[in-house]
Coordinates of C-alpha atoms in Angstrom, one line a residue:
Chain A
M1 CA -13.0 30.7 -12.9
T2 CA -16.4 29.2 -11.2
A3 CA -18.9 27.0 -13.2
N4 CA -22.1 28.3 -14.6
Y5 CA -23.9 26.3 -11.8
I6 CA -22.6 28.1 -9.0
G7 CA -23.1 31.7 -8.2
N8 CA -21.7 33.1 -4.9
L9 CA -19.2 30.1 -4.3
E10 CA -19.4 30.5 -0.2
E11 CA -22.4 31.0 -0.1
W12 CA -22.8 27.8 -2.6
K13 CA -20.2 25.7 -0.4
Q14 CA -22.1 26.3 2.7
E15 CA -25.9 25.2 1.8
F16 CA -24.0 21.6 1.9
I17 CA -24.4 19.7 5.1
F18 CA -24.8 16.0 3.7
S19 CA -21.5 14.1 2.7
A20 CA -20.3 10.5 2.3
P21 CA -16.5 9.5 1.9
V22 CA -14.8 8.1 0.0
Q23 CA -11.5 6.6 -0.1
V24 CA -8.8 6.8 -3.5
R25 CA -8.4 3.3 -4.8
F26 CA -5.3 2.5 -6.8
S27 CA -7.2 1.3 -9.8
E28 CA -9.1 4.5 -10.4
T29 CA -5.3 5.9 -11.0
D30 CA -4.1 6.3 -14.4
M31 CA -0.7 6.3 -16.1
F32 CA -0.6 10.2 -15.9
G33 CA 0.2 9.5 -11.8
H34 CA -3.4 11.2 -11.0
V35 CA -7.3 9.6 -10.3
N36 CA -8.9 9.4 -14.1
N37 CA -11.1 12.0 -14.8
T38 CA -13.8 9.2 -15.8
V39 CA -13.8 8.1 -12.0
P40 CA -15.2 11.7 -9.7
I41 CA -18.9 10.5 -11.6
A42 CA -18.8 7.5 -9.7
Y43 CA -18.0 8.9 -6.6
F44 CA -21.4 11.5 -7.2
E45 CA -23.5 8.4 -7.9
F46 CA -22.2 7.0 -4.3
A47 CA -23.0 10.0 -2.4
R48 CA -25.7 10.8 -4.0
I49 CA -27.5 7.5 -3.8
E50 CA -26.2 7.9 -0.3
F51 CA -28.1 11.2 0.2
M52 CA -31.1 9.6 -1.6
K53 CA -30.9 6.4 1.0
E54 CA -31.0 9.2 4.0
M55 CA -33.8 10.9 2.3
G56 CA -36.0 7.3 2.3
L57 CA -36.0 7.5 -1.5
M58 CA -33.7 5.0 -2.9
Q59 CA -35.5 2.3 -0.5
R60 CA -38.9 3.4 -2.7
W61 CA -37.1 2.9 -6.4
L62 CA -35.2 -0.5 -5.0
K63 CA -38.6 -2.2 -4.2
T64 CA -39.6 -5.0 -6.3
G65 CA -42.3 -4.4 -8.4
N66 CA -42.4 -1.0 -7.6
E67 CA -42.4 1.4 -11.6
L68 CA -40.7 4.1 -10.4
F69 CA -37.4 5.0 -10.9
P70 CA -34.5 7.9 -11.2
V71 CA -32.3 8.3 -14.2
V72 CA -29.6 11.0 -14.9
A73 CA -30.5 13.2 -17.5
D74 CA -27.5 15.1 -17.7
M75 CA -24.0 15.5 -15.5
Q76 CA -21.1 18.4 -14.9
V77 CA -18.2 17.8 -13.5
D78 CA -15.5 20.9 -12.8
F79 CA -11.7 19.3 -12.5
V80 CA -10.6 22.1 -9.7
Q81 CA -7.3 20.2 -8.7
Q82 CA -5.5 16.8 -9.2
V83 CA -6.5 14.1 -6.6
F84 CA -4.0 11.2 -6.2
F85 CA -4.0 8.0 -4.6
D86 CA -5.4 7.0 -1.2
E87 CA -6.6 10.7 -0.7
K88 CA -9.4 10.5 1.2
L89 CA -12.0 12.9 -0.2
K90 CA -15.3 14.0 1.5
V91 CA -18.7 14.3 -1.2
Y92 CA -20.6 16.2 -0.3
V93 CA -24.9 16.5 -1.9
K94 CA -27.2 18.8 -2.0
I95 CA -30.9 19.1 -4.3
A96 CA -30.6 22.3 -5.9
R97 CA -33.9 22.8 -7.0
I98 CA -37.2 20.5 -7.5
G99 CA -38.4 20.4 -11.0
T100 CA -42.3 18.6 -11.5
S101 CA -40.9 14.7 -11.6
S102 CA -36.7 15.6 -11.6
V103 CA -34.2 17.5 -9.2
D104 CA -31.3 19.2 -9.9
V105 CA -28.5 17.9 -7.4
H106 CA -24.8 19.9 -6.8
Y107 CA -21.8 17.7 -5.6
W108 CA -18.5 19.5 -3.9
T109 CA -15.7 17.4 -3.7
V110 CA -13.0 18.4 -0.9
N111 CA -9.8 16.8 0.3
E112 CA -8.4 16.3 3.8
K113 CA -7.2 19.9 4.0
E114 CA -10.7 21.0 3.1
E115 CA -9.7 22.0 -1.0
T116 CA -11.8 21.5 -3.7
C117 CA -11.5 18.9 -5.6
F118 CA -14.5 18.7 -7.8
T119 CA -17.5 20.3 -8.0
G120 CA -20.6 19.4 -9.6
R121 CA -23.8 18.7 -10.9
G122 CA -26.7 16.9 -12.7
A123 CA -30.9 16.6 -13.2
I124 CA -32.1 13.4 -12.2
V125 CA -35.6 12.3 -13.7
Q126 CA -37.9 9.7 -11.7
I127 CA -39.0 8.2 -14.8
S128 CA -42.1 5.5 -15.0
K129 CA -41.7 1.8 -16.6
H130 CA -45.1 2.4 -17.8
T131 CA -45.4 5.1 -19.8
G132 CA -41.6 6.1 -20.3
K133 CA -41.7 9.4 -19.1
G134 CA -41.3 11.6 -16.1
H135 CA -43.8 10.6 -12.9
P136 CA -44.7 13.9 -11.1
W137 CA -43.1 13.9 -7.7
S138 CA -45.6 13.3 -4.5
D139 CA -45.9 15.8 -1.6
Q140 CA -44.7 13.0 0.2
E141 CA -41.7 12.7 -2.1
I142 CA -41.1 16.9 -2.5
E143 CA -40.9 16.7 1.6
M144 CA -38.4 14.4 1.7
L145 CA -36.5 16.0 -0.9
Q146 CA -36.7 18.8 1.0
S147 CA -36.0 17.3 4.3
K148 CA -31.7 16.4 5.4
Q149 CA -31.1 20.1 4.2
L150 CA -30.2 23.8 5.3
I151 CA -31.5 25.4 2.4
S152 CA -35.5 24.5 1.7
A153 CA -34.7 23.1 -1.9
K154 CA -36.8 25.4 -4.3
K155 CA -39.4 24.2 -6.0
Chain B
M1 CA -34.5 20.5 -25.3
T2 CA -31.3 20.9 -26.7
A3 CA -27.8 21.6 -24.1
N4 CA -26.5 24.8 -23.4
Y5 CA -23.0 23.9 -26.1
I6 CA -25.6 23.3 -29.2
G7 CA -26.5 26.3 -31.3
N8 CA -28.3 24.6 -34.2
L9 CA -29.0 20.9 -33.6
E10 CA -28.5 19.7 -36.6
E11 CA -25.6 22.3 -37.5
W12 CA -23.8 20.7 -35.0
K13 CA -23.8 17.4 -35.7
Q14 CA -23.1 18.1 -39.7
E15 CA -19.7 19.5 -38.2
F16 CA -18.5 16.4 -36.9
I17 CA -16.4 14.1 -39.3
F18 CA -14.1 11.3 -36.7
S19 CA -15.7 8.7 -35.2
A20 CA -14.7 5.6 -33.1
P21 CA -16.6 3.2 -32.7
V22 CA -17.7 1.5 -29.2
Q23 CA -19.4 -1.7 -28.1
V24 CA -21.6 -2.2 -24.9
R25 CA -19.3 -4.3 -22.7
F26 CA -21.9 -6.3 -20.2
S27 CA -19.5 -5.4 -17.4
E28 CA -21.0 -1.7 -18.1
T29 CA -24.6 -2.1 -17.3
D30 CA -26.3 -2.0 -14.0
M31 CA -28.9 -3.0 -12.2
F32 CA -31.3 -1.1 -14.0
G33 CA -30.7 -3.1 -17.3
H34 CA -29.1 -0.1 -19.0
V35 CA -25.5 1.6 -19.4
N36 CA -24.3 3.3 -15.8
N37 CA -24.5 6.8 -16.4
T38 CA -20.5 6.8 -15.0
V39 CA -19.6 5.1 -18.2
P40 CA -19.9 7.6 -21.3
I41 CA -17.3 9.7 -20.1
A42 CA -15.0 7.0 -20.4
Y43 CA -16.0 6.3 -24.2
F44 CA -15.3 9.9 -24.7
E45 CA -12.0 9.5 -23.5
F46 CA -11.7 6.8 -25.8
A47 CA -12.9 8.5 -28.6
R48 CA -11.2 11.9 -27.7
I49 CA -7.7 10.1 -27.2
E50 CA -7.7 8.5 -30.7
F51 CA -9.2 11.7 -32.2
M52 CA -5.6 13.0 -31.0
K53 CA -3.4 10.6 -32.1
E54 CA -4.9 11.0 -36.0
M55 CA -4.3 14.3 -35.2
G56 CA -0.1 13.7 -34.0
L57 CA -0.6 14.9 -31.0
M58 CA -1.1 12.3 -28.4
Q59 CA 2.3 10.6 -29.4
R60 CA 3.7 14.1 -28.9
W61 CA 3.0 13.8 -24.7
L62 CA 3.0 10.2 -24.3
K63 CA 7.2 10.7 -25.2
T64 CA 9.0 10.2 -22.7
G65 CA 10.0 12.7 -20.7
N66 CA 7.9 15.4 -22.6
E67 CA 6.6 17.9 -20.1
L68 CA 3.5 18.7 -21.7
F69 CA 1.0 16.6 -20.8
P70 CA -3.3 17.3 -20.8
V71 CA -5.8 17.8 -18.5
V72 CA -9.3 17.7 -18.4
A73 CA -10.9 20.2 -17.0
D74 CA -14.6 20.3 -17.1
M75 CA -17.1 17.8 -18.5
Q76 CA -21.0 17.3 -19.3
V77 CA -22.7 14.5 -20.6
D78 CA -26.0 14.4 -21.6
F79 CA -27.9 11.3 -21.4
V80 CA -30.4 11.7 -23.9
Q81 CA -31.5 8.1 -24.6
Q82 CA -30.8 4.6 -22.6
V83 CA -28.6 2.4 -24.2
F84 CA -28.3 -1.5 -23.5
F85 CA -25.9 -4.4 -23.2
D86 CA -24.3 -4.9 -27.0
E87 CA -25.3 -1.9 -28.8
K88 CA -22.8 -0.9 -31.6
L89 CA -22.0 3.2 -30.5
K90 CA -20.5 5.6 -32.9
V91 CA -18.7 8.7 -31.2
Y92 CA -18.2 11.6 -32.7
V93 CA -15.2 14.1 -31.5
K94 CA -14.8 17.5 -32.8
I95 CA -12.5 20.6 -31.8
A96 CA -15.2 23.2 -31.1
R97 CA -13.2 25.7 -30.1
I98 CA -8.7 26.4 -30.1
G99 CA -8.0 28.5 -26.4
T100 CA -4.6 29.9 -25.8
S101 CA -3.4 26.4 -23.7
S102 CA -7.5 24.7 -24.4
V103 CA -9.2 23.1 -26.4
D104 CA -13.2 22.8 -26.3
V105 CA -14.0 19.0 -27.7
H106 CA -17.5 18.5 -28.1
Y107 CA -19.1 14.6 -28.5
W108 CA -21.6 13.3 -29.9
T109 CA -23.0 9.4 -29.5
V110 CA -25.4 7.7 -31.7
N111 CA -26.3 4.3 -31.8
E112 CA -27.2 2.0 -35.0
K113 CA -30.1 3.1 -35.8
E114 CA -27.8 6.8 -36.2
E115 CA -30.3 8.0 -33.4
T116 CA -28.0 10.5 -30.6
C117 CA -27.7 8.5 -27.4
F118 CA -25.2 11.3 -25.7
T119 CA -23.7 14.3 -26.2
G120 CA -21.1 16.4 -24.1
R121 CA -18.4 18.9 -24.3
G122 CA -15.6 19.2 -22.0
A123 CA -12.2 21.6 -22.2
I124 CA -9.0 19.9 -22.0
V125 CA -5.7 22.0 -21.3
Q126 CA -2.5 21.5 -22.3
I127 CA -0.2 21.5 -18.6
S128 CA 3.7 22.0 -18.4
K129 CA 4.7 19.7 -15.4
H130 CA 7.6 22.5 -14.8
T131 CA 4.9 25.2 -14.0
G132 CA 1.7 23.1 -12.8
K133 CA 0.2 25.6 -15.3
G134 CA -1.5 25.4 -19.1
H135 CA 0.9 26.0 -21.8
P136 CA 0.5 28.0 -24.7
W137 CA -0.2 25.8 -28.0
S138 CA 2.4 26.3 -30.6
D139 CA 1.7 27.5 -33.7
Q140 CA 2.1 23.7 -35.4
E141 CA 0.5 22.3 -32.7
I142 CA -2.8 24.4 -33.4
E143 CA -2.6 23.4 -37.6
M144 CA -2.7 19.8 -36.4
L145 CA -5.8 21.0 -34.1
Q146 CA -7.3 22.2 -37.0
S147 CA -6.7 19.6 -39.7
K148 CA -9.2 16.4 -39.8
Q149 CA -11.9 18.5 -39.2
L150 CA -15.0 20.0 -41.5
I151 CA -14.9 23.1 -39.9
S152 CA -11.5 25.3 -38.7
A153 CA -12.0 25.4 -35.0
K154 CA -12.2 29.3 -33.8
K155 CA -9.1 30.3 -32.1
Chain C
M1 CA 6.2 -21.6 -14.7
T2 CA 3.2 -22.4 -16.7
A3 CA -0.6 -22.1 -14.7
N4 CA -1.9 -25.3 -13.3
Y5 CA -4.7 -25.1 -15.9
I6 CA -2.1 -25.4 -18.8
G7 CA -0.6 -29.0 -19.6
N8 CA 1.6 -29.1 -23.2
L9 CA 1.7 -24.9 -23.8
E10 CA 2.0 -25.1 -27.3
E11 CA -0.8 -27.8 -27.7
W12 CA -3.1 -25.6 -25.6
K13 CA -2.6 -22.4 -27.7
Q14 CA -3.5 -24.3 -30.8
E15 CA -6.6 -25.3 -29.3
F16 CA -8.0 -21.8 -29.7
I17 CA -9.8 -20.8 -32.9
F18 CA -11.9 -18.2 -31.8
S19 CA -10.9 -14.5 -31.0
A20 CA -12.5 -10.8 -29.7
P21 CA -9.9 -7.6 -30.5
V22 CA -9.7 -5.4 -27.7
Q23 CA -7.7 -2.0 -27.5
V24 CA -6.5 -0.8 -24.2
R25 CA -8.0 2.1 -22.7
F26 CA -6.5 4.5 -21.2
S27 CA -8.3 4.6 -18.5
E28 CA -7.9 1.2 -17.7
T29 CA -3.8 2.2 -16.9
D30 CA -3.0 3.0 -13.7
M31 CA 0.0 4.9 -11.8
F32 CA 2.5 2.3 -12.6
G33 CA 2.0 3.5 -16.4
H34 CA 0.5 -0.2 -17.1
V35 CA -2.8 -2.0 -17.2
N36 CA -4.0 -2.3 -13.9
N37 CA -4.3 -5.9 -12.9
T38 CA -8.2 -5.9 -12.7
V39 CA -8.7 -5.2 -15.8
P40 CA -8.0 -8.2 -18.0
I41 CA -11.1 -9.8 -15.9
A42 CA -13.3 -7.2 -18.2
Y43 CA -11.9 -8.1 -21.4
F44 CA -12.4 -11.8 -20.8
E45 CA -16.0 -11.3 -19.8
F46 CA -16.2 -9.3 -22.7
A47 CA -14.0 -12.2 -25.0
R48 CA -16.4 -14.9 -23.6
I49 CA -19.8 -13.3 -24.4
E50 CA -18.5 -12.2 -27.6
F51 CA -18.4 -16.6 -28.3
M52 CA -21.4 -17.0 -26.1
K53 CA -23.1 -15.0 -29.2
E54 CA -21.4 -16.3 -31.7
M55 CA -22.6 -19.7 -30.1
G56 CA -26.3 -18.9 -30.1
L57 CA -26.0 -19.4 -26.2
M58 CA -26.0 -15.8 -25.0
Q59 CA -29.1 -14.8 -27.1
R60 CA -31.2 -17.5 -25.2
W61 CA -29.9 -16.3 -21.5
L62 CA -30.6 -12.8 -22.3
K63 CA -34.9 -13.4 -23.6
T64 CA -36.9 -11.7 -21.3
G65 CA -38.6 -13.6 -19.2
N66 CA -35.9 -16.8 -19.9
E67 CA -35.5 -18.7 -16.4
L68 CA -32.4 -19.4 -17.0
F69 CA -29.0 -17.0 -16.8
P70 CA -25.0 -17.9 -16.5
V71 CA -23.0 -17.3 -13.5
V72 CA -18.9 -16.9 -12.9
A73 CA -17.6 -19.7 -10.6
D74 CA -14.5 -18.6 -10.0
M75 CA -12.2 -17.4 -12.6
Q76 CA -7.8 -17.6 -12.6
V77 CA -6.2 -14.1 -14.5
D78 CA -2.2 -15.3 -14.9
F79 CA -0.3 -11.7 -15.6
V80 CA 2.6 -13.2 -18.4
Q81 CA 4.0 -10.0 -19.7
Q82 CA 2.5 -6.2 -18.7
V83 CA 0.1 -4.0 -21.6
F84 CA 0.6 -0.7 -21.7
F85 CA -1.8 1.9 -23.1
D86 CA -3.6 1.7 -26.9
E87 CA -2.3 -1.8 -27.3
K88 CA -4.5 -4.0 -29.5
L89 CA -4.8 -7.4 -28.0
K90 CA -6.4 -10.5 -28.7
V91 CA -8.3 -12.5 -26.3
Y92 CA -8.8 -16.0 -27.4
V93 CA -11.7 -18.1 -25.5
K94 CA -12.5 -22.1 -25.7
I95 CA -14.9 -24.2 -23.7
A96 CA -12.5 -26.6 -22.2
R97 CA -14.8 -28.7 -20.7
I98 CA -18.7 -29.5 -20.7
G99 CA -19.9 -30.5 -17.2
T100 CA -23.7 -31.1 -16.5
S101 CA -24.5 -27.5 -16.2
S102 CA -21.1 -25.8 -16.3
V103 CA -18.3 -25.0 -19.0
D104 CA -14.7 -24.7 -18.1
V105 CA -13.6 -21.8 -20.6
H106 CA -10.0 -20.9 -21.0
Y107 CA -8.2 -17.5 -22.0
W108 CA -5.0 -16.3 -24.3
T109 CA -4.5 -12.7 -24.7
V110 CA -1.5 -11.9 -26.8
N111 CA -0.4 -8.4 -28.5
E112 CA 0.5 -7.4 -32.1
K113 CA 3.5 -9.4 -31.5
E114 CA 1.9 -12.6 -30.7
E115 CA 3.4 -12.9 -27.5
T116 CA 1.0 -13.9 -24.8
C117 CA 0.4 -11.3 -22.0
F118 CA -2.3 -13.2 -20.0
T119 CA -4.0 -16.3 -19.8
G120 CA -6.6 -17.8 -17.5
R121 CA -9.7 -19.9 -16.9
G122 CA -13.0 -20.1 -15.2
A123 CA -16.2 -22.0 -14.5
I124 CA -19.2 -20.6 -16.0
V125 CA -22.1 -22.4 -14.2
Q126 CA -25.9 -22.6 -15.8
I127 CA -28.4 -21.1 -13.1
S128 CA -32.3 -21.4 -12.8
K129 CA -33.8 -18.3 -11.1
H130 CA -36.7 -20.9 -10.1
T131 CA -34.2 -23.4 -7.9
G132 CA -30.9 -20.7 -7.2
K133 CA -29.6 -23.8 -8.5
G134 CA -27.1 -25.4 -11.6
H135 CA -30.0 -26.0 -14.6
P136 CA -28.3 -29.3 -16.6
W137 CA -27.7 -28.5 -20.1
S138 CA -29.9 -29.8 -22.9
D139 CA -28.8 -31.8 -25.6
Q140 CA -29.1 -29.1 -27.7
E141 CA -27.0 -26.8 -26.0
I142 CA -24.0 -29.6 -25.5
E143 CA -24.2 -29.0 -29.3
M144 CA -24.0 -25.6 -29.0
L145 CA -20.9 -25.4 -26.9
Q146 CA -19.0 -27.9 -28.8
S147 CA -19.8 -26.1 -32.2
K148 CA -17.0 -23.4 -33.5
Q149 CA -14.1 -24.9 -31.8
L150 CA -11.3 -27.1 -33.3
I151 CA -11.6 -29.3 -30.0
S152 CA -14.6 -31.0 -29.2
A153 CA -14.5 -30.1 -25.2
K154 CA -14.7 -33.5 -23.1
K155 CA -17.8 -34.1 -21.6
Chain D
M1 CA -16.5 -27.7 -2.8
T2 CA -13.8 -25.4 -1.7
A3 CA -11.0 -24.1 -3.9
N4 CA -7.6 -25.7 -4.0
Y5 CA -5.7 -22.9 -1.7
I6 CA -7.5 -23.7 1.1
G7 CA -7.4 -26.5 3.1
N8 CA -8.9 -27.2 6.2
L9 CA -11.8 -24.0 5.6
E10 CA -12.2 -23.2 9.3
E11 CA -8.2 -23.1 10.1
W12 CA -7.8 -21.1 7.2
K13 CA -10.9 -18.9 8.2
Q14 CA -9.3 -18.3 11.8
E15 CA -5.9 -17.1 10.2
F16 CA -7.1 -14.1 8.9
I17 CA -6.7 -10.4 11.5
F18 CA -6.3 -7.6 8.7
S19 CA -9.6 -6.7 6.8
A20 CA -10.7 -3.3 4.9
P21 CA -14.6 -2.4 4.2
V22 CA -16.1 -2.1 1.0
Q23 CA -19.0 -1.1 0.6
V24 CA -20.7 -2.2 -2.7
R25 CA -21.1 0.7 -5.1
F26 CA -24.8 0.8 -7.5
S27 CA -22.0 1.3 -10.7
E28 CA -20.7 -2.2 -9.4
T29 CA -23.5 -4.0 -10.1
D30 CA -24.5 -5.5 -13.6
M31 CA -27.8 -6.2 -15.9
F32 CA -28.4 -9.5 -13.7
G33 CA -28.6 -7.4 -10.4
H34 CA -26.1 -8.3 -9.0
V35 CA -22.0 -7.4 -8.2
N36 CA -21.0 -7.9 -11.5
N37 CA -18.1 -10.6 -11.5
T38 CA -14.9 -8.5 -12.8
V39 CA -15.2 -6.4 -9.8
P40 CA -14.7 -8.4 -6.7
I41 CA -10.3 -8.2 -8.0
A42 CA -11.0 -4.7 -7.6
Y43 CA -11.8 -5.0 -3.8
F44 CA -8.9 -7.0 -3.5
E45 CA -6.7 -4.5 -4.3
F46 CA -8.1 -2.4 -1.5
A47 CA -8.0 -4.3 1.1
R48 CA -4.4 -5.8 0.1
I49 CA -2.7 -2.3 -0.6
E50 CA -4.5 -1.0 2.5
F51 CA -3.0 -4.0 4.5
M52 CA 0.5 -3.0 3.0
K53 CA 0.1 0.0 3.9
E54 CA -0.8 -1.2 7.3
M55 CA 2.7 -3.4 7.4
G56 CA 4.8 0.1 5.8
L57 CA 5.8 -1.4 2.9
M58 CA 3.3 0.6 0.1
Q59 CA 4.8 3.7 1.5
R60 CA 8.6 2.5 0.1
W61 CA 7.0 1.6 -3.1
L62 CA 5.3 4.9 -3.5
K63 CA 8.5 7.2 -3.1
T64 CA 9.5 8.9 -5.8
G65 CA 12.6 7.4 -7.2
N66 CA 12.3 4.0 -5.8
E67 CA 13.4 2.0 -8.3
L68 CA 11.3 -1.4 -6.8
F69 CA 7.6 -2.1 -7.3
P70 CA 4.3 -5.1 -6.7
V71 CA 3.5 -6.4 -9.1
V72 CA 1.0 -9.0 -9.5
A73 CA 1.7 -12.0 -11.1
D74 CA -1.6 -14.0 -10.6
M75 CA -5.3 -13.7 -9.2
Q76 CA -7.7 -16.2 -8.1
V77 CA -11.5 -15.6 -7.0
D78 CA -13.9 -18.0 -6.3
F79 CA -17.5 -16.4 -6.7
V80 CA -19.3 -18.3 -3.4
Q81 CA -22.3 -16.3 -3.2
Q82 CA -24.0 -13.2 -4.9
V83 CA -23.5 -10.2 -3.3
F84 CA -25.6 -6.9 -4.4
F85 CA -26.2 -3.1 -4.3
D86 CA -25.2 -1.6 -1.1
E87 CA -24.1 -4.5 0.9
K88 CA -21.4 -3.7 3.5
L89 CA -18.6 -6.7 2.9
K90 CA -15.6 -7.2 5.1
V91 CA -12.3 -8.2 3.0
Y92 CA -9.5 -10.1 5.0
V93 CA -6.5 -10.3 3.6
K94 CA -3.4 -12.5 4.8
I95 CA 0.4 -13.4 3.8
A96 CA 0.0 -17.3 3.5
R97 CA 3.6 -17.5 2.3
I98 CA 7.0 -15.4 1.6
G99 CA 9.2 -16.3 -1.1
T100 CA 12.5 -15.4 -2.4
S101 CA 10.7 -11.7 -3.7
S102 CA 7.0 -12.5 -4.0
V103 CA 4.0 -13.5 -1.5
D104 CA 1.0 -15.7 -1.3
V105 CA -1.3 -13.1 -0.5
H106 CA -5.1 -14.9 0.5
Y107 CA -8.4 -13.0 0.4
W108 CA -11.9 -13.5 2.3
T109 CA -14.9 -11.7 1.8
V110 CA -17.5 -11.7 4.3
N111 CA -21.1 -9.8 4.3
E112 CA -23.0 -8.2 7.5
K113 CA -23.9 -11.9 7.6
E114 CA -20.3 -13.2 8.1
E115 CA -21.2 -15.8 5.2
T116 CA -18.6 -16.1 2.9
C117 CA -18.9 -14.3 -0.5
F118 CA -15.3 -14.3 -2.1
T119 CA -12.2 -16.2 -1.2
G120 CA -9.4 -15.6 -3.3
R121 CA -5.3 -15.8 -3.4
G122 CA -3.2 -13.7 -5.7
A123 CA 1.1 -14.2 -6.2
I124 CA 2.5 -10.6 -5.8
V125 CA 6.1 -10.0 -7.2
Q126 CA 8.3 -7.0 -5.7
I127 CA 10.2 -5.8 -9.3
S128 CA 12.9 -3.9 -9.8
K129 CA 12.4 -1.3 -12.4
H130 CA 16.5 -1.5 -13.0
T131 CA 16.3 -5.6 -13.8
G132 CA 12.6 -5.9 -15.0
K133 CA 13.1 -8.6 -12.7
G134 CA 12.3 -9.7 -9.3
H135 CA 13.7 -8.5 -6.9
P136 CA 14.9 -10.1 -3.5
W137 CA 13.0 -8.7 0.5
S138 CA 15.7 -7.4 2.4
D139 CA 15.4 -8.9 6.1
Q140 CA 13.3 -5.8 7.3
E141 CA 10.9 -6.5 4.1
I142 CA 10.1 -10.1 5.7
E143 CA 9.8 -8.7 9.3
M144 CA 7.0 -6.3 7.7
L145 CA 5.4 -8.8 6.0
Q146 CA 5.5 -11.2 8.7
S147 CA 4.3 -8.3 11.3
K148 CA 0.0 -7.6 11.6
Q149 CA -0.1 -11.4 11.5
L150 CA -1.8 -14.1 13.4
I151 CA 0.2 -16.7 11.9
S152 CA 4.0 -16.8 10.9
A153 CA 3.6 -16.8 7.5
K154 CA 5.9 -19.3 6.0
K155 CA 8.9 -18.7 3.9

């Protein structure tokens, strides 16, 4: 069964071009012998931030005194196939949709045989420290969010 | 906005009776000053397993040589409100639906003011080591899954 | 063999009075079936901070704008006995020695049978954000550090 | 001040040749803005296991049905310099001493400027599942432990 955020699975996969490598650590396994289910969300965070760096957004958020910062609003993880110690994974990331002050980020994790292990999605919101609320993307930020992608994410 | 797995929010909340306490550890915060988004899924796992112990299911799965074990098929987390170091949370858990070899588990986390911090849901599947596939619940297991709950989870 | 920071083991144990409870989470086990060796240091941090709260020190460090904060300078963990999923542990903490701007903290973790599982020690230094260096304890802080203990920690 | 397991610091550093790369994840920081003190021990585990794979030992321990497995007996971490989000570290590992059924492993972590961030050491013991006790290294295992190193670790 395909997750509700995936339309046509093959098309969905083909829209990913950016990925970050992750190697499963021993400390990320559990007593059932596989990667514990709490771990892939950390892989997603790592890959998403690598992507945000590639687009130049993370640098802006981390600048001292910057009053805007990203917050994870929700996250979905689908565990398609068990993953084990020492596997070398690729975590693909794409921006699926751009909202006023948020983006919908999709994730696709494959093993060395290019088999799907995890899929996922989640919204990131740009928050203003001042108001505590969502802060709209500037035109320049929208350009950044649309770069490094095959598709131009729909606004 | 209410997550897609919640119908009427007030009714949804009233169906929870079991909860497990969690206190936020310093090591669970991140440089943005709040609990990192990778952490609540570990709180959910802790509370779900406490519930599975209460129902007597976890003990069966952990018995040496038992060939059935539970696997997380998917997980959704909604981050409703930021949580900070040292907060004392209650993580409520209920069985929302019972399938042939799976259950849909819902989660509701509140802080000391009884404000909603996180909500979530995810399917757990009982897998057979032998076949690698879902193994149907026995009548006794269904009784266990329906116990310790206000509602009787729909099959 | 006793660790180098323990003189007489029975006397060393008797000097602990403060402890914090920890229950082993499933996600803290690894594929060898026991608690992963990276986990007890997080238990120590949790218990140390509970103790620092009890003494009133943690509150000072967390006050917004406070320019002093604690840093872990070193940490030793001795794994005396394997620990497994769901065990309920008590993590004892004491201040073994008070330096000019540091303290030597000792840790003793026992299971429900009161058997020793982990022992440990480590120095905590109070750092000034301004100078980046150790900041001497005030008389009031030394009083705090000597409270809640059977022994009066040697300066 | 140099840790008690380091004699001459420059000589100690020069004996390392194997290293594993680690990039600091956002989820590994804490609210003080730096890498949390519970994290480096996981970097050490990762690097040690990479080294054990390089020597061919990890593969033996992971073979199904193998009745020998490694256990961490103790661990020391010295936090020499704060580390921050996104830093790229090299974690050096060497075998400092070979005992009957144990080894003393040393760790040296540097940042991109080759500055020392963490040092550490800890004993690993090869345990027999059958007896629950240390199982002596075979001659072949001692050869493995002495390979991939500049120094020949003293027995």
